[in-house]
């Protein structure tokens, strides 16, 4: 059974959440829009930026706006996988083991400075991100829905960091950067936070049933054949580019397709246009490629390569 598409309803829903988050987060409208794209597609977000630009507050503001349970994990080198997933503890009263859930049993999970933990601990998030379950001592527990991981990481050249393995990077639906605020935005931050932090007054503007319905609605947004072919051509070009050692997997193709549907809905359309794909390509694809070592030595970045492909891969509108 097809879900009735009402793009104006999706747009109004998204605008309401964006305006609510904007009561706390000054600027960053593009980042907030990308958060909603990931939410609608049931994906996860990797935020790569320096400390202090509002990554944690952005996650808290989203959780408060959605009325979802929020948990935060501060990743450190001595963090254990059980600190994330939970542990079975022997109860002397019942003479049996009982499961004590970890912070992953939430709906909006902030994995703060995820690349400061060891690879073994980082990988403990893989099952939760992909399967929406956690397994402890042979028992599998489902995670609540919606479930969204927002992982933050400092730039990899910082000391004491462990680069995320390719398999885990590929699990992140989008990678975004926040960047420093403009001069005017920084003045506005000072005014807003002078007496009380606005996060304390933030209330929910939607509910979980509406979120699930919106997630179904965007799946029905129309993608014309030429746009689908453009997505495929763009991804396949990453597997042939001279600067790329490992191109984007089919998971990335599907992610770009779904993200384009969500962005079209957020912007009030029931069809995808090529500009939707172009807007999202760097955020969806760049972290999924591995550059050749000689390209990295020349200072080429993954974002540069995807930007180059956007300029060279054409779309055939006659299809």
Short mmCIF file of C-alpha atoms in Angstrom, two decimals:
data_model
loop_
_atom_site.label_atom_id
_atom_site.label_comp_id
_atom_site.label_asym_id
_atom_site.label_seq_id
_atom_site.Cartn_x
_atom_site.Cartn_y
_atom_site.Cartn_z
CA UNK A 1 0.00 0.00 0.00
CA UNK A 2 1.45 3.35 -1.10
CA UNK A 3 1.72 6.19 1.38
CA UNK A 4 0.01 9.38 0.23
CA UNK A 5 2.62 12.04 -0.53
CA UNK A 6 1.98 15.53 0.77
CA UNK A 7 5.24 17.44 0.24
CA UNK A 8 3.86 20.58 1.86
CA UNK A 9 3.18 18.58 5.04
CA UNK A 10 6.74 17.24 5.06
CA UNK A 11 8.13 20.73 4.48
CA UNK A 12 5.99 22.24 7.26
CA UNK A 13 7.07 19.47 9.65
CA UNK A 14 10.74 20.02 8.82
CA UNK A 15 10.47 23.81 9.09
CA UNK A 16 8.90 23.52 12.53
CA UNK A 17 11.79 21.40 13.79
CA UNK A 18 14.41 23.62 12.14
CA UNK A 19 12.91 26.73 13.72
CA UNK A 20 12.83 25.07 17.13
CA UNK A 21 16.48 24.00 16.92
CA UNK A 22 17.37 27.52 15.73
CA UNK A 23 16.23 28.83 19.13
CA UNK A 24 19.41 27.20 20.48
CA UNK A 25 21.75 26.85 17.51
CA UNK A 26 22.66 30.12 15.81
CA UNK A 27 23.10 29.73 12.05
CA UNK A 28 24.02 26.24 10.79
CA UNK A 29 20.80 25.92 8.79
CA UNK A 30 22.49 23.59 6.30
CA UNK A 31 23.69 21.28 9.09
CA UNK A 32 20.21 21.18 10.66
CA UNK A 33 18.68 20.31 7.29
CA UNK A 34 21.18 17.46 6.88
CA UNK A 35 20.29 16.17 10.35
CA UNK A 36 16.66 15.91 9.25
CA UNK A 37 17.68 14.16 6.03
CA UNK A 38 19.47 11.50 8.08
CA UNK A 39 16.53 11.20 10.49
CA UNK A 40 14.03 10.69 7.67
CA UNK A 41 16.27 8.04 6.08
CA UNK A 42 17.00 6.33 9.42
CA UNK A 43 20.70 6.98 8.90
CA UNK A 44 23.50 8.12 11.19
CA UNK A 45 25.67 11.24 11.13
CA UNK A 46 29.39 11.80 11.61
CA UNK A 47 30.23 15.38 12.63
CA UNK A 48 33.89 16.16 12.07
CA UNK A 49 35.05 19.46 13.55
CA UNK A 50 37.15 21.11 16.21
CA UNK A 51 35.92 21.26 19.83
CA UNK A 52 33.54 23.98 20.95
CA UNK A 53 31.54 24.71 17.79
CA UNK A 54 28.24 23.29 19.09
CA UNK A 55 28.26 19.62 18.10
CA UNK A 56 26.91 18.38 21.45
CA UNK A 57 24.32 21.15 21.69
CA UNK A 58 23.08 20.38 18.18
CA UNK A 59 22.41 16.75 19.17
CA UNK A 60 20.68 17.78 22.41
CA UNK A 61 18.52 20.31 20.57
CA UNK A 62 17.41 17.72 18.03
CA UNK A 63 16.50 15.21 20.75
CA UNK A 64 14.53 17.85 22.68
CA UNK A 65 12.70 18.96 19.53
CA UNK A 66 11.71 15.39 18.68
CA UNK A 67 10.74 14.44 22.23
CA UNK A 68 13.19 11.52 22.08
CA UNK A 69 15.34 9.95 24.78
CA UNK A 70 18.87 11.35 24.61
CA UNK A 71 22.10 9.71 25.79
CA UNK A 72 25.70 10.83 25.53
CA UNK A 73 28.86 8.71 25.59
CA UNK A 74 32.22 10.40 26.06
CA UNK A 75 34.67 8.19 24.19
CA UNK A 76 38.08 7.77 25.85
CA UNK A 77 40.97 5.33 25.28
CA UNK A 78 39.94 3.23 28.32
CA UNK A 79 36.25 2.94 27.35
CA UNK A 80 35.07 -0.68 27.03
CA UNK A 81 32.41 -2.07 24.65
CA UNK A 82 30.26 -3.03 27.66
CA UNK A 83 30.25 0.64 28.72
CA UNK A 84 28.25 1.27 25.55
CA UNK A 85 26.03 -1.77 25.09
CA UNK A 86 25.38 -2.68 28.73
CA UNK A 87 26.27 -5.70 30.86
CA UNK A 88 24.64 -8.72 32.50
CA UNK A 89 24.94 -8.58 36.29
CA UNK A 90 24.24 -11.44 38.73
CA UNK A 91 21.34 -10.64 41.05
CA UNK A 92 21.74 -12.50 44.33
CA UNK A 93 18.06 -12.00 45.23
CA UNK A 94 16.74 -13.71 42.10
CA UNK A 95 19.78 -16.00 41.72
CA UNK A 96 19.93 -15.05 38.05
CA UNK A 97 21.65 -12.65 35.67
CA UNK A 98 19.84 -9.47 34.69
CA UNK A 99 20.65 -7.10 31.86
CA UNK A 100 21.59 -3.54 32.75
CA UNK A 101 21.31 -1.54 29.53
CA UNK A 102 24.04 0.85 28.48
CA UNK A 103 23.58 4.34 27.04
CA UNK A 104 23.09 2.88 23.55
CA UNK A 105 19.53 2.04 24.65
CA UNK A 106 18.29 5.47 23.68
CA UNK A 107 16.84 7.16 20.59
CA UNK A 108 19.30 9.98 19.96
CA UNK A 109 22.79 8.79 20.89
CA UNK A 110 25.68 11.23 20.93
CA UNK A 111 28.99 9.41 20.55
CA UNK A 112 31.29 12.26 21.54
CA UNK A 113 34.86 12.21 20.19
CA UNK A 114 34.36 8.70 18.85
CA UNK A 115 37.88 8.52 17.42
CA UNK A 116 39.46 8.81 20.88
CA UNK A 117 38.39 5.24 21.72
CA UNK A 118 40.21 2.12 20.58
CA UNK A 119 39.05 0.35 17.38
CA UNK A 120 37.58 -2.50 19.49
CA UNK A 121 35.32 -0.09 21.34
CA UNK A 122 34.45 1.84 18.18
CA UNK A 123 33.30 -1.39 16.54
CA UNK A 124 30.84 -2.07 19.37
CA UNK A 125 28.57 0.52 17.74
CA UNK A 126 28.42 -1.36 14.42
CA UNK A 127 25.60 -3.75 15.31
CA UNK A 128 23.55 -0.97 16.88
CA UNK A 129 23.98 1.29 13.84
CA UNK A 130 23.27 -1.35 11.20
CA UNK A 131 20.84 -3.78 12.83
CA UNK A 132 19.20 -1.53 15.48
CA UNK A 133 19.98 -4.22 18.06
CA UNK A 134 22.66 -5.00 20.65
CA UNK A 135 23.79 -8.48 21.67
CA UNK A 136 25.07 -9.08 25.20
CA UNK A 137 26.02 -12.57 26.44
CA UNK A 138 24.25 -14.19 23.51
CA UNK A 139 20.95 -12.33 23.99
CA UNK A 140 19.84 -9.78 21.40
CA UNK A 141 17.93 -6.68 22.52
CA UNK A 142 16.08 -4.39 20.09
CA UNK A 143 16.77 -0.65 20.21
CA UNK A 144 13.94 1.89 20.44
CA UNK A 145 12.80 3.67 17.28
CA UNK A 146 13.63 6.15 15.97
CA UNK A 147 17.33 5.49 16.60
CA UNK A 148 19.93 7.99 15.42
CA UNK A 149 23.65 8.03 16.21
CA UNK A 150 25.38 11.39 16.01
CA UNK A 151 29.09 10.72 16.34
CA UNK A 152 31.58 13.56 16.65
CA UNK A 153 35.26 13.34 15.95
CA UNK A 154 38.17 15.71 16.08
CA UNK A 155 40.29 16.07 12.94
CA UNK A 156 42.48 12.97 12.65
CA UNK A 157 45.72 14.90 12.88
CA UNK A 158 44.98 15.62 16.56
CA UNK A 159 47.06 13.62 19.04
CA UNK A 160 45.43 10.68 20.82
CA UNK A 161 42.99 9.80 18.04
CA UNK A 162 42.33 6.48 16.30
CA UNK A 163 41.09 6.86 12.70
CA UNK A 164 37.74 5.14 12.18
CA UNK A 165 38.02 1.94 10.08
CA UNK A 166 36.51 1.99 6.59
CA UNK A 167 33.79 -0.49 7.55
CA UNK A 168 32.51 1.84 10.26
CA UNK A 169 32.82 5.01 8.19
CA UNK A 170 30.62 3.36 5.56
CA UNK A 171 27.88 2.92 8.20
CA UNK A 172 27.52 6.69 8.57
CA UNK A 173 24.84 8.02 6.28
CA UNK A 174 26.26 11.54 6.18
CA UNK A 175 29.37 13.37 7.27
CA UNK A 176 29.06 17.07 8.05
CA UNK A 177 31.11 19.96 9.38
CA UNK A 178 29.79 22.86 11.43
CA UNK A 179 32.63 25.33 11.15
CA UNK A 180 33.12 28.54 13.10
CA UNK A 181 30.23 31.03 13.35
CA UNK A 182 30.33 34.35 11.53
CA UNK A 183 31.02 37.53 13.47
CA UNK A 184 27.31 38.39 13.62
CA UNK A 185 26.42 34.87 14.75
CA UNK A 186 29.02 34.97 17.50
CA UNK A 187 27.53 38.23 18.79
CA UNK A 188 24.09 36.59 18.80
CA UNK A 189 25.48 33.61 20.77
CA UNK A 190 26.75 35.97 23.48
CA UNK A 191 23.36 37.67 23.76
CA UNK A 192 21.39 34.43 23.95
CA UNK A 193 23.59 32.80 26.57
CA UNK A 194 24.07 35.85 28.79
CA UNK A 195 21.51 34.82 31.43
CA UNK A 196 20.22 31.34 30.66
CA UNK A 197 20.93 28.64 28.11
CA UNK A 198 17.95 28.33 25.70
CA UNK A 199 18.26 24.51 25.66
CA UNK A 200 16.65 24.47 29.12
CA UNK A 201 13.41 25.89 27.69
CA UNK A 202 13.28 23.82 24.49
CA UNK A 203 10.18 21.63 24.11
CA UNK A 204 9.16 18.94 21.63
CA UNK A 205 7.38 20.06 18.44
CA UNK A 206 6.61 16.58 17.04
CA UNK A 207 6.04 13.03 18.24
CA UNK A 208 7.41 9.60 17.38
CA UNK A 209 4.34 8.51 15.42
CA UNK A 210 4.69 11.53 13.14
CA UNK A 211 8.40 10.86 12.68
CA UNK A 212 7.69 7.28 11.60
CA UNK A 213 4.98 8.47 9.21
CA UNK A 214 7.32 11.03 7.62
CA UNK A 215 9.96 8.32 7.20
CA UNK A 216 7.44 6.32 5.18
CA UNK A 217 6.23 9.30 3.16
CA UNK A 218 9.62 10.24 1.74
CA UNK A 219 10.13 6.70 0.41
CA UNK A 220 7.38 7.39 -2.13
CA UNK A 221 8.98 10.56 -3.55
CA UNK A 222 9.48 10.12 -7.28
CA UNK A 223 12.97 9.75 -8.75
CA UNK A 224 13.00 10.01 -12.55
CA UNK A 225 15.10 7.49 -14.51
CA UNK A 226 17.70 10.05 -15.66
CA UNK A 227 18.25 11.15 -12.04
CA UNK A 228 18.66 7.53 -10.93
CA UNK A 229 21.17 7.00 -13.72
CA UNK A 230 23.03 10.15 -12.65
CA UNK A 231 23.35 8.80 -9.10
CA UNK A 232 24.69 5.48 -10.42
CA UNK A 233 27.13 7.21 -12.81
CA UNK A 234 28.41 9.48 -10.06
CA UNK A 235 29.10 6.58 -7.71
CA UNK A 236 30.65 4.39 -10.41
CA UNK A 237 32.98 7.25 -11.35
CA UNK A 238 34.51 7.07 -7.87
CA UNK A 239 35.70 3.54 -8.69
CA UNK A 240 37.64 4.78 -11.73
CA UNK A 241 39.03 8.13 -10.56
CA UNK A 242 42.81 8.48 -10.69
CA UNK A 243 43.01 9.77 -7.10
CA UNK A 244 40.83 7.07 -5.51
CA UNK A 245 42.19 3.71 -4.32
CA UNK A 246 38.78 2.40 -3.16
CA UNK A 247 35.51 3.79 -4.48
CA UNK A 248 32.05 4.07 -3.02
CA UNK A 249 30.16 0.84 -2.30
CA UNK A 250 26.54 0.12 -3.35
CA UNK A 251 25.55 1.13 0.20
CA UNK A 252 26.67 4.64 -0.76
CA UNK A 253 24.60 4.55 -3.95
CA UNK A 254 21.49 3.69 -1.95
CA UNK A 255 22.30 6.35 0.65
CA UNK A 256 22.56 9.07 -1.99
CA UNK A 257 19.27 7.92 -3.53
CA UNK A 258 17.41 7.97 -0.20
CA UNK A 259 18.97 11.25 0.92
CA UNK A 260 17.86 12.92 -2.33
CA UNK A 261 14.28 11.79 -1.70
CA UNK A 262 14.38 13.18 1.85
CA UNK A 263 15.85 16.53 0.76
CA UNK A 264 13.19 16.89 -1.93
CA UNK A 265 10.47 16.30 0.69
CA UNK A 266 12.01 18.77 3.14
CA UNK A 267 12.05 21.37 0.37
CA UNK A 268 8.40 20.77 -0.46
CA UNK A 269 8.61 18.63 -3.60
CA UNK A 270 7.30 15.15 -4.37
CA UNK A 271 10.05 14.55 -6.96
CA UNK A 272 13.86 14.66 -6.95
CA UNK A 273 15.85 17.06 -9.13
CA UNK A 274 19.57 16.80 -10.02
CA UNK A 275 20.41 19.69 -7.68
CA UNK A 276 19.24 17.55 -4.74
CA UNK A 277 21.85 14.96 -5.66
CA UNK A 278 24.55 17.58 -6.15
CA UNK A 279 23.75 19.25 -2.82
CA UNK A 280 24.20 15.97 -0.93
CA UNK A 281 26.97 14.23 -2.88
CA UNK A 282 29.94 15.46 -0.84
CA UNK A 283 28.26 14.80 2.52
CA UNK A 284 27.11 11.31 1.48
CA UNK A 285 30.06 10.08 -0.59
CA UNK A 286 33.30 11.79 0.47
CA UNK A 287 33.87 9.79 3.67
CA UNK A 288 33.24 6.51 1.81
CA UNK A 289 36.27 6.73 -0.48
CA UNK A 290 39.93 5.97 0.20
CA UNK A 291 42.44 8.18 -1.57
CA UNK A 292 45.70 6.97 -3.05
CA UNK A 293 48.70 7.79 -0.88
CA UNK A 294 50.31 9.94 -3.58
CA UNK A 295 47.10 11.99 -3.87
CA UNK A 296 47.07 12.59 -0.11
CA UNK A 297 50.71 13.71 -0.27
CA UNK A 298 49.70 16.28 -2.89
CA UNK A 299 47.15 17.66 -0.42
CA UNK A 300 44.09 16.34 -2.24
CA UNK A 301 41.11 15.72 0.05
CA UNK A 302 38.13 13.38 -0.35
CA UNK A 303 35.87 16.41 -0.68
CA UNK A 304 38.03 17.79 -3.51
CA UNK A 305 37.65 14.54 -5.45
CA UNK A 306 33.84 14.40 -5.13
CA UNK A 307 33.64 18.09 -6.10
CA UNK A 308 35.73 17.28 -9.19
CA UNK A 309 33.36 14.45 -10.11
CA UNK A 310 30.35 16.76 -9.77
CA UNK A 311 31.99 18.99 -12.38
CA UNK A 312 32.82 16.16 -14.79
CA UNK A 313 29.95 13.65 -14.54
CA UNK A 314 27.09 14.86 -16.71
CA UNK A 315 23.37 14.14 -16.36
CA UNK A 316 21.43 13.02 -19.41
CA UNK A 317 18.05 14.73 -19.09
CA UNK A 318 16.79 13.15 -22.32
CA UNK A 319 16.54 9.67 -20.71
#
